[in-house]
C-alpha cells in the first residue's frame, strides 16, 4: 500500500492569517535546496504508481472539482492540459467547453513566460516542445474576465502554497488573475505539511484532492 507523506484534509481553503505565513523564511539557498529535495521525493513517489493508477486517482478529484460552486458559476475558466504524471484534465477541458464555458489554456512562449489562448477544440491543439498540447490562435489578454483558474503543481500545503516544477511560469503569471478563484488539484501524496516559499511564490485559494484510504 502506497502512503502519503502526511494526512491533510482533501479540500484545503487557505486561512486568512497564519503564524506559518508570518514566520521568517530560510535563506534563499536553503529554500532552493529544500524545493529541489521535495521535487526529487515527489518524482520518486509518482514513479511508484502506474499510469492507470494515476488515471484512477484522477477521476474522483475531477468529479469533486466539477461539483465545486466556484467552477459551476464561472463563465471563463483557465485550465491546463495535464502531463502524464499530473491529475488528468483532458476530459475536463472537453466537458467544460461542451457546457458552453469559455476555456483558456496556457501556452509556453519562452523559457520564462507563457500566454493564454482560447481552446476551440481538439483539432486546434499542437504538441509543444515540452510535450504539452497547446492551442493555436491569438493570445487572450482580458485577464479580468477570468472567473476561475485551475493551477497545476508538484505539491501543495494547507496554506495554499504551491511547489512548481522550478521554471516559475505560474508564479510570474498569477498576479494577473486578480478576479479568478484559484484552485490547485493534486494527488493525495502531493499534499505536504509545509512547502518552503519566498516572496516570488504565489498561493492558491484552495487545494483539492481526495481523502487517503
Short mmCIF file of C-alpha atoms in Angstrom, two decimals:
data_model
loop_
_atom_site.label_atom_id
_atom_site.label_comp_id
_atom_site.label_asym_id
_atom_site.label_seq_id
_atom_site.Cartn_x
_atom_site.Cartn_y
_atom_site.Cartn_z
CA UNK A 1 0.00 0.00 0.00
CA UNK A 2 1.35 3.38 -1.03
CA UNK A 3 1.42 6.01 1.69
CA UNK A 4 1.02 9.78 1.56
CA UNK A 5 3.78 11.79 3.29
CA UNK A 6 1.07 13.13 5.62
CA UNK A 7 -2.67 13.22 6.11
CA UNK A 8 -4.28 16.58 5.30
CA UNK A 9 -7.96 17.24 4.54
CA UNK A 10 -8.82 16.68 0.88
CA UNK A 11 -10.05 20.24 0.38
CA UNK A 12 -7.92 22.97 1.88
CA UNK A 13 -9.15 26.59 1.86
CA UNK A 14 -6.31 28.97 2.55
CA UNK A 15 -6.51 30.57 6.01
CA UNK A 16 -6.58 34.34 6.10
CA UNK A 17 -3.93 34.64 8.81
CA UNK A 18 -1.28 32.13 9.78
CA UNK A 19 1.68 32.05 12.10
CA UNK A 20 3.44 29.95 9.49
CA UNK A 21 2.96 32.68 6.89
CA UNK A 22 4.42 35.22 9.30
CA UNK A 23 7.47 33.13 10.13
CA UNK A 24 10.70 34.27 8.57
CA UNK A 25 11.75 32.28 5.54
CA UNK A 26 15.00 30.36 5.44
CA UNK A 27 17.87 31.73 3.36
CA UNK A 28 17.42 31.58 -0.41
CA UNK A 29 19.98 28.82 -0.90
CA UNK A 30 18.32 26.63 1.72
CA UNK A 31 14.93 27.24 0.11
CA UNK A 32 16.20 26.15 -3.30
CA UNK A 33 17.79 23.04 -1.83
CA UNK A 34 14.62 22.21 0.10
CA UNK A 35 12.45 22.64 -3.00
CA UNK A 36 14.84 20.52 -5.04
CA UNK A 37 14.70 17.76 -2.44
CA UNK A 38 10.90 17.88 -2.41
CA UNK A 39 10.72 17.63 -6.20
CA UNK A 40 13.01 14.61 -6.09
CA UNK A 41 10.86 12.98 -3.41
CA UNK A 42 7.68 13.61 -5.37
CA UNK A 43 9.12 12.21 -8.59
CA UNK A 44 10.07 9.09 -6.64
CA UNK A 45 6.55 8.80 -5.20
CA UNK A 46 4.92 9.27 -8.59
CA UNK A 47 7.13 6.58 -10.08
CA UNK A 48 5.61 4.01 -7.71
CA UNK A 49 2.23 4.46 -9.44
CA UNK A 50 1.34 3.08 -12.84
CA UNK A 51 -0.28 5.34 -15.41
CA UNK A 52 -3.57 3.53 -14.89
CA UNK A 53 -3.38 4.05 -11.13
CA UNK A 54 -2.89 7.78 -11.65
CA UNK A 55 -5.84 7.84 -14.03
CA UNK A 56 -7.97 6.07 -11.44
CA UNK A 57 -6.90 8.55 -8.76
CA UNK A 58 -7.74 11.44 -11.10
CA UNK A 59 -11.38 10.51 -11.56
CA UNK A 60 -12.70 11.32 -8.05
CA UNK A 61 -10.61 14.51 -7.94
CA UNK A 62 -12.12 15.77 -11.20
CA UNK A 63 -15.56 14.69 -10.00
CA UNK A 64 -15.19 16.83 -6.86
CA UNK A 65 -13.87 19.70 -8.93
CA UNK A 66 -16.79 19.73 -11.37
CA UNK A 67 -19.18 19.92 -8.41
CA UNK A 68 -17.38 22.93 -6.93
CA UNK A 69 -19.66 26.00 -6.80
CA UNK A 70 -16.92 28.37 -7.97
CA UNK A 71 -16.41 26.34 -11.14
CA UNK A 72 -20.13 25.86 -11.69
CA UNK A 73 -20.69 29.62 -11.58
CA UNK A 74 -17.71 30.52 -13.75
CA UNK A 75 -18.12 31.60 -17.36
CA UNK A 76 -14.46 31.99 -18.34
CA UNK A 77 -12.07 29.39 -16.93
CA UNK A 78 -8.34 28.83 -17.13
CA UNK A 79 -7.42 25.15 -17.24
CA UNK A 80 -4.33 23.27 -18.38
CA UNK A 81 -3.64 20.17 -20.42
CA UNK A 82 -2.14 17.75 -17.93
CA UNK A 83 1.13 15.89 -18.29
CA UNK A 84 1.12 12.11 -17.72
CA UNK A 85 2.21 12.49 -14.07
CA UNK A 86 -0.49 15.06 -13.21
CA UNK A 87 -4.18 14.76 -12.35
CA UNK A 88 -5.72 14.15 -15.76
CA UNK A 89 -7.60 17.19 -17.07
CA UNK A 90 -8.17 16.21 -20.71
CA UNK A 91 -11.80 15.12 -20.33
CA UNK A 92 -12.50 18.13 -18.09
CA UNK A 93 -11.42 20.54 -20.82
CA UNK A 94 -13.75 18.94 -23.35
CA UNK A 95 -16.61 18.74 -20.83
CA UNK A 96 -16.49 22.40 -19.78
CA UNK A 97 -16.17 23.58 -23.37
CA UNK A 98 -19.20 21.45 -24.30
CA UNK A 99 -21.13 23.09 -21.42
CA UNK A 100 -20.56 26.46 -23.05
CA UNK A 101 -17.83 27.81 -20.81
CA UNK A 102 -15.01 29.80 -22.38
CA UNK A 103 -11.94 27.63 -21.78
CA UNK A 104 -8.44 29.07 -21.81
CA UNK A 105 -5.20 27.09 -21.86
CA UNK A 106 -1.62 28.24 -21.24
CA UNK A 107 0.99 28.30 -23.99
CA UNK A 108 4.70 28.45 -23.19
CA UNK A 109 6.34 31.11 -25.37
CA UNK A 110 9.84 31.29 -23.84
CA UNK A 111 11.97 29.87 -21.05
CA UNK A 112 10.36 32.31 -18.61
CA UNK A 113 6.94 33.28 -20.00
CA UNK A 114 3.61 31.83 -21.00
CA UNK A 115 0.46 33.30 -22.50
CA UNK A 116 -3.18 32.22 -22.66
CA UNK A 117 -5.15 31.15 -25.71
CA UNK A 118 -8.73 30.09 -26.15
CA UNK A 119 -9.48 26.39 -26.54
CA UNK A 120 -11.66 25.83 -29.62
CA UNK A 121 -11.42 22.06 -30.00
CA UNK A 122 -9.03 19.14 -30.15
CA UNK A 123 -8.18 19.83 -33.79
CA UNK A 124 -6.80 23.23 -32.75
CA UNK A 125 -4.13 21.74 -30.48
CA UNK A 126 -0.49 21.08 -31.25
CA UNK A 127 2.18 19.43 -29.13
CA UNK A 128 4.80 21.77 -27.71
CA UNK A 129 8.48 21.07 -27.18
CA UNK A 130 7.57 20.09 -23.61
CA UNK A 131 5.05 17.51 -24.80
CA UNK A 132 2.05 19.63 -23.76
CA UNK A 133 -0.98 20.03 -26.02
CA UNK A 134 -1.41 23.78 -26.60
CA UNK A 135 -3.98 25.74 -28.62
CA UNK A 136 -3.13 27.88 -31.60
CA UNK A 137 -4.73 31.25 -32.20
CA UNK A 138 -4.37 34.72 -30.77
CA UNK A 139 -3.27 35.46 -27.18
CA UNK A 140 -6.04 36.10 -24.66
CA UNK A 141 -5.28 39.16 -22.55
CA UNK A 142 -8.62 40.07 -20.92
CA UNK A 143 -7.43 38.64 -17.61
CA UNK A 144 -10.13 40.40 -15.57
CA UNK A 145 -12.74 38.25 -17.35
CA UNK A 146 -11.31 35.02 -15.94
CA UNK A 147 -13.56 33.75 -13.14
CA UNK A 148 -11.82 30.50 -12.26
CA UNK A 149 -8.26 29.20 -12.62
CA UNK A 150 -7.07 25.63 -12.20
CA UNK A 151 -3.42 25.65 -11.18
CA UNK A 152 -1.01 22.72 -11.56
CA UNK A 153 1.70 21.94 -9.05
CA UNK A 154 4.08 19.23 -7.94
CA UNK A 155 2.81 19.73 -4.37
CA UNK A 156 0.63 21.97 -2.20
CA UNK A 157 0.26 22.61 1.53
CA UNK A 158 -2.58 23.71 3.83
CA UNK A 159 -1.64 27.39 3.44
CA UNK A 160 -2.23 27.26 -0.30
CA UNK A 161 1.50 27.31 -1.03
CA UNK A 162 2.49 25.63 -4.26
CA UNK A 163 5.60 23.83 -5.40
CA UNK A 164 6.03 24.13 -9.17
CA UNK A 165 8.49 22.44 -11.48
CA UNK A 166 11.05 25.17 -10.97
CA UNK A 167 10.53 27.34 -14.05
CA UNK A 168 8.35 29.95 -12.34
CA UNK A 169 5.80 30.31 -15.14
CA UNK A 170 2.76 30.42 -12.87
CA UNK A 171 4.44 32.46 -10.13
CA UNK A 172 5.10 35.21 -12.67
CA UNK A 173 1.61 34.93 -14.13
CA UNK A 174 -0.80 34.51 -11.22
CA UNK A 175 -0.73 38.13 -10.12
CA UNK A 176 -2.58 38.96 -13.36
CA UNK A 177 -5.56 36.84 -12.29
CA UNK A 178 -6.90 39.24 -9.70
CA UNK A 179 -10.57 38.18 -10.05
CA UNK A 180 -10.15 34.47 -10.58
CA UNK A 181 -10.75 31.92 -7.84
CA UNK A 182 -7.65 29.77 -7.94
CA UNK A 183 -7.73 26.06 -7.10
CA UNK A 184 -4.84 23.64 -7.07
CA UNK A 185 -5.59 19.96 -7.64
CA UNK A 186 -3.26 17.13 -6.78
CA UNK A 187 -2.95 13.50 -5.80
CA UNK A 188 -3.06 12.76 -2.04
CA UNK A 189 0.69 12.13 -1.88
CA UNK A 190 1.26 15.67 -3.20
CA UNK A 191 -0.32 17.25 -0.12
CA UNK A 192 2.55 18.19 2.17
CA UNK A 193 2.68 19.66 5.69
CA UNK A 194 4.80 22.60 4.56
CA UNK A 195 6.33 23.96 1.37
CA UNK A 196 9.24 26.43 1.58
CA UNK A 197 8.43 29.74 -0.11
CA UNK A 198 9.90 33.12 -0.93
CA UNK A 199 8.47 36.49 -1.96
CA UNK A 200 8.07 35.38 -5.58
CA UNK A 201 5.86 32.38 -4.81
CA UNK A 202 2.10 32.75 -5.31
CA UNK A 203 -0.61 30.97 -3.34
CA UNK A 204 -3.85 29.42 -4.50
CA UNK A 205 -7.20 30.00 -2.79
CA UNK A 206 -7.94 26.33 -2.23
CA UNK A 207 -6.34 22.91 -2.67
CA UNK A 208 -8.49 19.98 -3.69
CA UNK A 209 -7.65 16.29 -3.70
CA UNK A 210 -9.30 13.11 -2.36
CA UNK A 211 -9.09 11.55 1.10
CA UNK A 212 -6.45 8.90 1.63
CA UNK A 213 -7.60 5.41 2.49
#
